[in-house]
PDB file of C-alpha atoms and ligand atoms in Angstrom:
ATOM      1  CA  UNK A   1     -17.673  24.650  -3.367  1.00 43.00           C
ATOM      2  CA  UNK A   2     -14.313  26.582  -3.344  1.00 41.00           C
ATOM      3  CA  UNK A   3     -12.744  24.660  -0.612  1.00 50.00           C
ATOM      4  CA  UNK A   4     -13.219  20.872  -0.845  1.00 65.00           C
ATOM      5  CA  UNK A   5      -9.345  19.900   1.324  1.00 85.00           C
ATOM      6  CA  UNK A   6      -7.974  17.694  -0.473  1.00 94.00           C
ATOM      7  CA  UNK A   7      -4.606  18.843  -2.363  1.00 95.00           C
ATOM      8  CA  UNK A   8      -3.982  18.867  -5.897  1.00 96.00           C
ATOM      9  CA  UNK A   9      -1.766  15.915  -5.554  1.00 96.00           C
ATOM     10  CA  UNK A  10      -4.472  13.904  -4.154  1.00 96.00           C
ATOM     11  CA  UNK A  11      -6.887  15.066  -7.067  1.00 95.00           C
ATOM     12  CA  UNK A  12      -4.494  13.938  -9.687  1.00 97.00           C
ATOM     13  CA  UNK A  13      -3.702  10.427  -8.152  1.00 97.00           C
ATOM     14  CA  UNK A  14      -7.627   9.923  -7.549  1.00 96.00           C
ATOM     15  CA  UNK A  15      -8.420  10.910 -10.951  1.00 96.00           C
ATOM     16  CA  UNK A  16      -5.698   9.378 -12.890  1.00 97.00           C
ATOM     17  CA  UNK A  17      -4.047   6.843 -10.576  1.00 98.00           C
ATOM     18  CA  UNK A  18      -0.782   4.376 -11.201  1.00 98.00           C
ATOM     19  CA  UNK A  19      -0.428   0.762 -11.593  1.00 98.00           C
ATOM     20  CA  UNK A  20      -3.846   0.075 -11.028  1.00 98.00           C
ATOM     21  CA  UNK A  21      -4.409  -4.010 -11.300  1.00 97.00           C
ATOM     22  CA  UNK A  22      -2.750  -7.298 -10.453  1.00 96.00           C
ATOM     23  CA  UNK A  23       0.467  -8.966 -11.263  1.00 97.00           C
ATOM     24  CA  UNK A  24       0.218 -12.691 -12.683  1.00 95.00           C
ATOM     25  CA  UNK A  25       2.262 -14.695 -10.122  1.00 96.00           C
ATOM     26  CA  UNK A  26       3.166 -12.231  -7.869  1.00 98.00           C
ATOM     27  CA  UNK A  27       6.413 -12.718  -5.737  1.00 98.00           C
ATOM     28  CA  UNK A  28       4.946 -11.149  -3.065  1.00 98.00           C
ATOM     29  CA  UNK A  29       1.140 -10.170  -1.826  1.00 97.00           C
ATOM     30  CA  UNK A  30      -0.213  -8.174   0.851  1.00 97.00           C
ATOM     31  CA  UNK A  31      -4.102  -7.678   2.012  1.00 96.00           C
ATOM     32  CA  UNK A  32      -5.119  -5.285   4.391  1.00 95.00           C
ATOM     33  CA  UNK A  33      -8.049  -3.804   5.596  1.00 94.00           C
ATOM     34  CA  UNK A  34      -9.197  -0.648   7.678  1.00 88.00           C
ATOM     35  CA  UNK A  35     -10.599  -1.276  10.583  1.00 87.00           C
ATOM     36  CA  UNK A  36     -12.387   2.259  10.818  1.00 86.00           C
ATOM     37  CA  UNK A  37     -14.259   2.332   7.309  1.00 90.00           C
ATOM     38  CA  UNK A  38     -13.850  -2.019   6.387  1.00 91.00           C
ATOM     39  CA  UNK A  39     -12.299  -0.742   3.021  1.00 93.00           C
ATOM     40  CA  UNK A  40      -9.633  -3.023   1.498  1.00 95.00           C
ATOM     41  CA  UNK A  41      -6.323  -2.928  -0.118  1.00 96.00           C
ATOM     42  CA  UNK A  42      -4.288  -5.343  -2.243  1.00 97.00           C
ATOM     43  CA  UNK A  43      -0.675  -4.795  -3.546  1.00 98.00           C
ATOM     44  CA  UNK A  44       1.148  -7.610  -5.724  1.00 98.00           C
ATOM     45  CA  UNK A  45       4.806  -7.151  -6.645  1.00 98.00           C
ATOM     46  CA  UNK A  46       7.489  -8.405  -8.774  1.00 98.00           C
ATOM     47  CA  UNK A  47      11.210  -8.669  -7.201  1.00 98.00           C
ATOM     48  CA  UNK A  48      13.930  -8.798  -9.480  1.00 98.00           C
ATOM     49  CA  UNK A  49      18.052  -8.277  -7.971  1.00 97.00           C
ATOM     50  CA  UNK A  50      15.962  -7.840  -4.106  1.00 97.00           C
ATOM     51  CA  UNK A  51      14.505  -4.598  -5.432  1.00 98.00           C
ATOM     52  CA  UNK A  52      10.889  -3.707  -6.598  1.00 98.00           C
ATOM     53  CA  UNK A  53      10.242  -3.978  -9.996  1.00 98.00           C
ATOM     54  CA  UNK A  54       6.675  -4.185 -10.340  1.00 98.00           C
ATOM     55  CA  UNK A  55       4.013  -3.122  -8.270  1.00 98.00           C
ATOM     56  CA  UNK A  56       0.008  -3.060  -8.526  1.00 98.00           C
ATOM     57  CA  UNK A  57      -2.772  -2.251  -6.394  1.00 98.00           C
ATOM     58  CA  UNK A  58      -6.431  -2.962  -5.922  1.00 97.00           C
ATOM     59  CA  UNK A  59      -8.387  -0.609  -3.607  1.00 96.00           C
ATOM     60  CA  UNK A  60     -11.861  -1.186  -2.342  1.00 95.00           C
ATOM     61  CA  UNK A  61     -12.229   2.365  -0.956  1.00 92.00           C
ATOM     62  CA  UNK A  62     -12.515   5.829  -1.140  1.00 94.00           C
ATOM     63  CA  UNK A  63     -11.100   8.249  -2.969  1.00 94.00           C
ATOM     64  CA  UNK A  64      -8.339   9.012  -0.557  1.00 95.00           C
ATOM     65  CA  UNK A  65      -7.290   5.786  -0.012  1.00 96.00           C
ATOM     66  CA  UNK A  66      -6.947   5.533  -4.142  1.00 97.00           C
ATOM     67  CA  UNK A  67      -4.817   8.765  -4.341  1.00 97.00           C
ATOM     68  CA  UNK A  68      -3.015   6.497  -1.029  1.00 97.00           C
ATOM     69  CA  UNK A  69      -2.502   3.372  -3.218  1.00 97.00           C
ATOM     70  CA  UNK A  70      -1.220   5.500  -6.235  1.00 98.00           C
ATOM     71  CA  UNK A  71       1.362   7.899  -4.139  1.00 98.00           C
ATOM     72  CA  UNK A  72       2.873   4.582  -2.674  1.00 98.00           C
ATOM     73  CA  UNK A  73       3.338   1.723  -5.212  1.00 98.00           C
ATOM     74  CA  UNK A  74       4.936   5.245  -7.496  1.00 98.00           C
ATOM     75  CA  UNK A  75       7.125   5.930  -4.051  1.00 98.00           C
ATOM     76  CA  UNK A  76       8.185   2.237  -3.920  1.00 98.00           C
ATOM     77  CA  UNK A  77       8.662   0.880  -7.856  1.00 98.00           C
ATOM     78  CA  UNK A  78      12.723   0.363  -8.108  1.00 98.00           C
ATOM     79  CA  UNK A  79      13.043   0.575  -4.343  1.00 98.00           C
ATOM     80  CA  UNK A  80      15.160  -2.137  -2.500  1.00 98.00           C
ATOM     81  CA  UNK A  81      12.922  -4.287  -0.236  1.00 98.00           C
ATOM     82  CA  UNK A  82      14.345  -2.624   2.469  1.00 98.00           C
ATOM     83  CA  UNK A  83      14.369   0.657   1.738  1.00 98.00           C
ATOM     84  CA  UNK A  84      10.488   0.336   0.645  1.00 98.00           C
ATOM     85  CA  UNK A  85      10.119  -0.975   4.150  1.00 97.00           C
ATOM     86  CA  UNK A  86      10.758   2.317   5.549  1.00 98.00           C
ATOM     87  CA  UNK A  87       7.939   4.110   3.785  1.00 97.00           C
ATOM     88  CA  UNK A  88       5.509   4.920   6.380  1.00 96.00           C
ATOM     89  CA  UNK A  89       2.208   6.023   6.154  1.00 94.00           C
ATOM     90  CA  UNK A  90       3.128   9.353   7.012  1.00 94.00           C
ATOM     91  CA  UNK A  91       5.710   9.410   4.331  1.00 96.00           C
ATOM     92  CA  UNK A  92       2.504   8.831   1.881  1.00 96.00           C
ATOM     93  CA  UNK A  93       0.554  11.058   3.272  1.00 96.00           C
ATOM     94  CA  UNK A  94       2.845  13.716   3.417  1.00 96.00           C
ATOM     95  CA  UNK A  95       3.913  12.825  -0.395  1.00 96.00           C
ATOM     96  CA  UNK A  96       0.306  13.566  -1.228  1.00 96.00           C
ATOM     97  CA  UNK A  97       0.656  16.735   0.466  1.00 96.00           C
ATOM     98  CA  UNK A  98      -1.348  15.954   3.242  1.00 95.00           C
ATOM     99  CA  UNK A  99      -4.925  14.712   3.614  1.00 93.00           C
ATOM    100  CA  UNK A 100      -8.034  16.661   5.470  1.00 91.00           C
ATOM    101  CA  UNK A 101      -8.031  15.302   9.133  1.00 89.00           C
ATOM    102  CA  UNK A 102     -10.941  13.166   9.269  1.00 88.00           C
ATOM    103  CA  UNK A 103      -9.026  11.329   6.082  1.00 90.00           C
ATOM    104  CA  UNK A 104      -6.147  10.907   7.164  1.00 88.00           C
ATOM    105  CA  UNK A 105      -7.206   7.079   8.723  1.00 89.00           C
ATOM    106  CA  UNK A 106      -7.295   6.522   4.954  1.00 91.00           C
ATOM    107  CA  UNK A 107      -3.374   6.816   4.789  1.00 89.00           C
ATOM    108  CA  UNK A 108      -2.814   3.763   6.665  1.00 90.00           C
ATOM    109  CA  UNK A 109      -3.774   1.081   3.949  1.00 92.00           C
ATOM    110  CA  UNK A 110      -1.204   2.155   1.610  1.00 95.00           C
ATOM    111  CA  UNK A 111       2.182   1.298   3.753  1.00 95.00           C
ATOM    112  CA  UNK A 112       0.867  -1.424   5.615  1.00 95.00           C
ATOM    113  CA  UNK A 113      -0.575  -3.088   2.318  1.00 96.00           C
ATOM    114  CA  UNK A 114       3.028  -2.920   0.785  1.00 97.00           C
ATOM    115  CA  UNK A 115       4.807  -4.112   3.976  1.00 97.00           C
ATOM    116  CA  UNK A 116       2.092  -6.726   3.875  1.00 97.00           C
ATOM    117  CA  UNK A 117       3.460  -7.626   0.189  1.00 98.00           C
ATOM    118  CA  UNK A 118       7.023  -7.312   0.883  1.00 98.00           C
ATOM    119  CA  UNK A 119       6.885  -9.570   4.001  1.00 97.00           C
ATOM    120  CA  UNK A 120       4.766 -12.346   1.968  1.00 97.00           C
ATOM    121  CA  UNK A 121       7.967 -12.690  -0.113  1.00 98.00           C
ATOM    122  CA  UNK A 122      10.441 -12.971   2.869  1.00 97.00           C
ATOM    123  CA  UNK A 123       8.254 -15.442   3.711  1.00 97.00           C
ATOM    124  CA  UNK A 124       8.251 -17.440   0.374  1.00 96.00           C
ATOM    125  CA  UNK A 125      12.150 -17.138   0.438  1.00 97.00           C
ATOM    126  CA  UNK A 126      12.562 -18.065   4.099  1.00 95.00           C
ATOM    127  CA  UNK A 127      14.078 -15.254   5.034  1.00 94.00           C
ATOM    128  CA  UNK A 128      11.742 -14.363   7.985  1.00 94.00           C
ATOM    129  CA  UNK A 129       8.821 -16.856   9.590  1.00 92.00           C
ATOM    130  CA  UNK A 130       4.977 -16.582   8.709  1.00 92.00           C
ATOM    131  CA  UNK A 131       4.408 -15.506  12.326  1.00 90.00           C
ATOM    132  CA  UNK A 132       6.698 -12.232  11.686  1.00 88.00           C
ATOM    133  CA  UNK A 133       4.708 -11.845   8.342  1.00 86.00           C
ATOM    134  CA  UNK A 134       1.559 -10.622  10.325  1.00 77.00           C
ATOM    135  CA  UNK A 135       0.151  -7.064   9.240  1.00 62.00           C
ATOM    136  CA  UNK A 136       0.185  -5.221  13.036  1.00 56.00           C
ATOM    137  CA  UNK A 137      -1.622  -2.519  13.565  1.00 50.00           C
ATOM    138  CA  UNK A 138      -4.612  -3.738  11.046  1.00 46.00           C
ATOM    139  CA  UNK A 139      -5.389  -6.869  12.236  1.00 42.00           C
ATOM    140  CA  UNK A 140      -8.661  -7.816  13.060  1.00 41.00           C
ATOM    141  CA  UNK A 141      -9.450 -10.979  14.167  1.00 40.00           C
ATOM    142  CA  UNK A 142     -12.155 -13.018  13.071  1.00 37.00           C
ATOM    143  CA  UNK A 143     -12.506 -10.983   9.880  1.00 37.00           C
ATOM    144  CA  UNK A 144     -12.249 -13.133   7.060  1.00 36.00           C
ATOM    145  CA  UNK A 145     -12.088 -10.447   4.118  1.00 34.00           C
ATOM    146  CA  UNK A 146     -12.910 -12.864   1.444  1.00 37.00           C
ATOM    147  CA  UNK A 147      -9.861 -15.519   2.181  1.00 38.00           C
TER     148      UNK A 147
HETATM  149 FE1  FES B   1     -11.983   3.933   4.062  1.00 80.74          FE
HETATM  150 FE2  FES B   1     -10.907   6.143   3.235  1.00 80.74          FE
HETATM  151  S1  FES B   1     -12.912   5.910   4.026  1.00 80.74           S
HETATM  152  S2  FES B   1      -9.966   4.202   3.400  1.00 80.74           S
END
Protein backbone atom coordinates (compact mmCIF):
# COMPACT_ATOMS: atom_id res chain seq x y z
CA UNK A 1 0.00 0.00 0.00
CA UNK A 2 1.31 3.48 -1.11
CA UNK A 3 -0.38 5.42 1.53
CA UNK A 4 -0.16 3.89 5.03
CA UNK A 5 -0.41 7.89 7.18
CA UNK A 6 1.93 7.78 9.31
CA UNK A 7 5.01 10.29 8.64
CA UNK A 8 8.46 9.43 8.17
CA UNK A 9 9.26 10.71 11.56
CA UNK A 10 6.95 8.35 13.12
CA UNK A 11 8.48 5.39 10.99
CA UNK A 12 11.94 6.14 12.18
CA UNK A 13 11.08 6.50 15.98
CA UNK A 14 8.89 3.16 15.69
CA UNK A 15 11.57 1.38 14.01
CA UNK A 16 14.56 2.57 15.77
CA UNK A 17 13.32 4.26 18.95
CA UNK A 18 15.42 6.21 21.94
CA UNK A 19 16.13 5.38 25.43
CA UNK A 20 14.19 2.43 25.43
CA UNK A 21 14.43 0.72 29.18
CA UNK A 22 14.56 1.63 32.85
CA UNK A 23 16.75 3.67 35.03
CA UNK A 24 18.14 1.88 38.32
CA UNK A 25 16.81 4.16 41.12
CA UNK A 26 15.03 6.51 39.33
CA UNK A 27 14.52 10.08 40.86
CA UNK A 28 11.40 10.28 39.47
CA UNK A 29 8.60 7.70 37.89
CA UNK A 30 5.49 8.12 36.11
CA UNK A 31 2.75 5.31 34.96
CA UNK A 32 0.04 6.02 32.83
CA UNK A 33 -2.39 4.33 30.95
CA UNK A 34 -4.93 5.00 28.01
CA UNK A 35 -8.12 4.77 28.78
CA UNK A 36 -9.29 4.25 25.02
CA UNK A 37 -6.93 1.23 23.96
CA UNK A 38 -5.68 0.04 28.08
CA UNK A 39 -2.05 0.40 26.65
CA UNK A 40 0.59 1.52 29.18
CA UNK A 41 3.46 3.80 29.56
CA UNK A 42 6.38 4.08 31.98
CA UNK A 43 9.07 6.88 32.04
CA UNK A 44 11.97 6.85 34.79
CA UNK A 45 14.34 9.81 35.01
CA UNK A 46 17.48 10.97 36.46
CA UNK A 47 17.67 14.79 37.79
CA UNK A 48 20.89 16.23 38.14
CA UNK A 49 21.27 20.58 38.80
CA UNK A 50 16.86 20.41 38.55
CA UNK A 51 17.26 19.48 34.90
CA UNK A 52 16.71 16.09 33.05
CA UNK A 53 19.51 14.09 32.61
CA UNK A 54 18.31 10.77 31.96
CA UNK A 55 15.25 9.55 30.69
CA UNK A 56 13.76 5.96 29.70
CA UNK A 57 10.60 4.59 28.66
CA UNK A 58 8.65 1.38 28.61
CA UNK A 59 5.59 1.22 26.30
CA UNK A 60 3.00 -1.47 26.29
CA UNK A 61 1.39 -0.28 23.02
CA UNK A 62 1.25 0.33 19.60
CA UNK A 63 3.37 1.49 17.29
CA UNK A 64 2.33 5.08 17.56
CA UNK A 65 2.46 5.35 20.98
CA UNK A 66 6.35 3.93 20.62
CA UNK A 67 7.26 6.59 17.95
CA UNK A 68 5.17 8.88 21.08
CA UNK A 69 7.54 7.61 23.84
CA UNK A 70 10.69 8.11 21.58
CA UNK A 71 9.77 11.85 20.19
CA UNK A 72 9.28 12.87 23.95
CA UNK A 73 11.93 11.49 26.39
CA UNK A 74 14.48 12.93 22.98
CA UNK A 75 12.27 16.41 23.37
CA UNK A 76 12.81 16.39 27.18
CA UNK A 77 16.64 14.87 27.94
CA UNK A 78 18.63 18.19 29.30
CA UNK A 79 15.36 20.03 29.78
CA UNK A 80 14.75 21.89 33.16
CA UNK A 81 11.87 20.25 35.10
CA UNK A 82 9.95 23.03 34.26
CA UNK A 83 10.44 23.64 30.99
CA UNK A 84 9.78 19.72 30.26
CA UNK A 85 6.53 20.44 32.02
CA UNK A 86 5.36 22.44 29.23
CA UNK A 87 5.65 19.75 26.59
CA UNK A 88 2.22 18.88 25.70
CA UNK A 89 0.95 16.19 23.87
CA UNK A 90 0.39 18.24 21.01
CA UNK A 91 3.91 19.45 21.09
CA UNK A 92 4.78 15.51 20.53
CA UNK A 93 2.56 14.95 18.19
CA UNK A 94 3.26 17.74 16.17
CA UNK A 95 7.21 16.91 16.63
CA UNK A 96 6.38 13.62 14.98
CA UNK A 97 4.82 15.46 12.29
CA UNK A 98 1.50 14.60 13.06
CA UNK A 99 -0.29 11.27 13.52
CA UNK A 100 -3.40 9.82 11.26
CA UNK A 101 -6.63 10.91 13.17
CA UNK A 102 -7.88 7.84 14.60
CA UNK A 103 -4.08 7.75 16.27
CA UNK A 104 -3.81 10.59 17.49
CA UNK A 105 -5.45 9.25 21.19
CA UNK A 106 -2.06 7.52 21.09
CA UNK A 107 -0.25 10.97 21.65
CA UNK A 108 -1.53 11.39 25.01
CA UNK A 109 0.66 8.74 26.93
CA UNK A 110 3.81 10.35 26.09
CA UNK A 111 3.37 13.94 28.01
CA UNK A 112 1.28 12.79 30.64
CA UNK A 113 3.73 9.76 31.38
CA UNK A 114 6.64 12.36 31.77
CA UNK A 115 4.59 14.87 33.83
CA UNK A 116 3.67 11.74 35.73
CA UNK A 117 7.63 11.23 36.29
CA UNK A 118 8.51 14.71 36.89
CA UNK A 119 5.76 15.22 39.54
CA UNK A 120 6.84 11.81 41.41
CA UNK A 121 10.11 13.69 42.10
CA UNK A 122 8.49 16.97 43.41
CA UNK A 123 6.94 14.72 45.44
CA UNK A 124 10.06 12.85 46.81
CA UNK A 125 11.65 16.37 47.40
CA UNK A 126 8.57 17.94 48.98
CA UNK A 127 8.22 20.40 46.77
CA UNK A 128 4.51 19.78 45.88
CA UNK A 129 1.95 17.18 47.89
CA UNK A 130 1.09 13.54 46.63
CA UNK A 131 -2.48 14.77 46.07
CA UNK A 132 -1.10 17.41 43.32
CA UNK A 133 1.04 14.43 41.96
CA UNK A 134 -2.16 12.79 40.41
CA UNK A 135 -1.98 12.09 36.50
CA UNK A 136 -5.50 14.13 35.36
CA UNK A 137 -6.90 13.49 32.45
CA UNK A 138 -5.84 9.53 32.55
CA UNK A 139 -7.07 8.48 35.58
CA UNK A 140 -9.16 5.69 35.90
CA UNK A 141 -10.32 4.58 38.95
CA UNK A 142 -10.37 1.22 40.13
CA UNK A 143 -7.76 0.19 37.57
CA UNK A 144 -4.98 -1.29 39.23
CA UNK A 145 -2.41 -1.59 36.20
CA UNK A 146 -0.21 -4.03 37.91
CA UNK A 147 0.57 -1.78 41.25
FE1 LIG B 1 -3.12 2.36 22.39
FE2 LIG B 1 -2.03 3.57 20.37
S1 LIG B 1 -3.59 2.06 20.28
S2 LIG B 1 -1.67 3.93 22.47
Amino acid sequence: MAQIGYSKKVMEHFMNPKNVGVIENPDGYGKVGNPVCGDLMEICIKVKDDRIDDIKFRTFGCGSAIAVSSMVTEMAKGKTLDEAMLITRKDVADELDGLPPQKMHCSNLGADALHAAIKNYWVKIGKIKPEEAKVEEESHEGESCGT
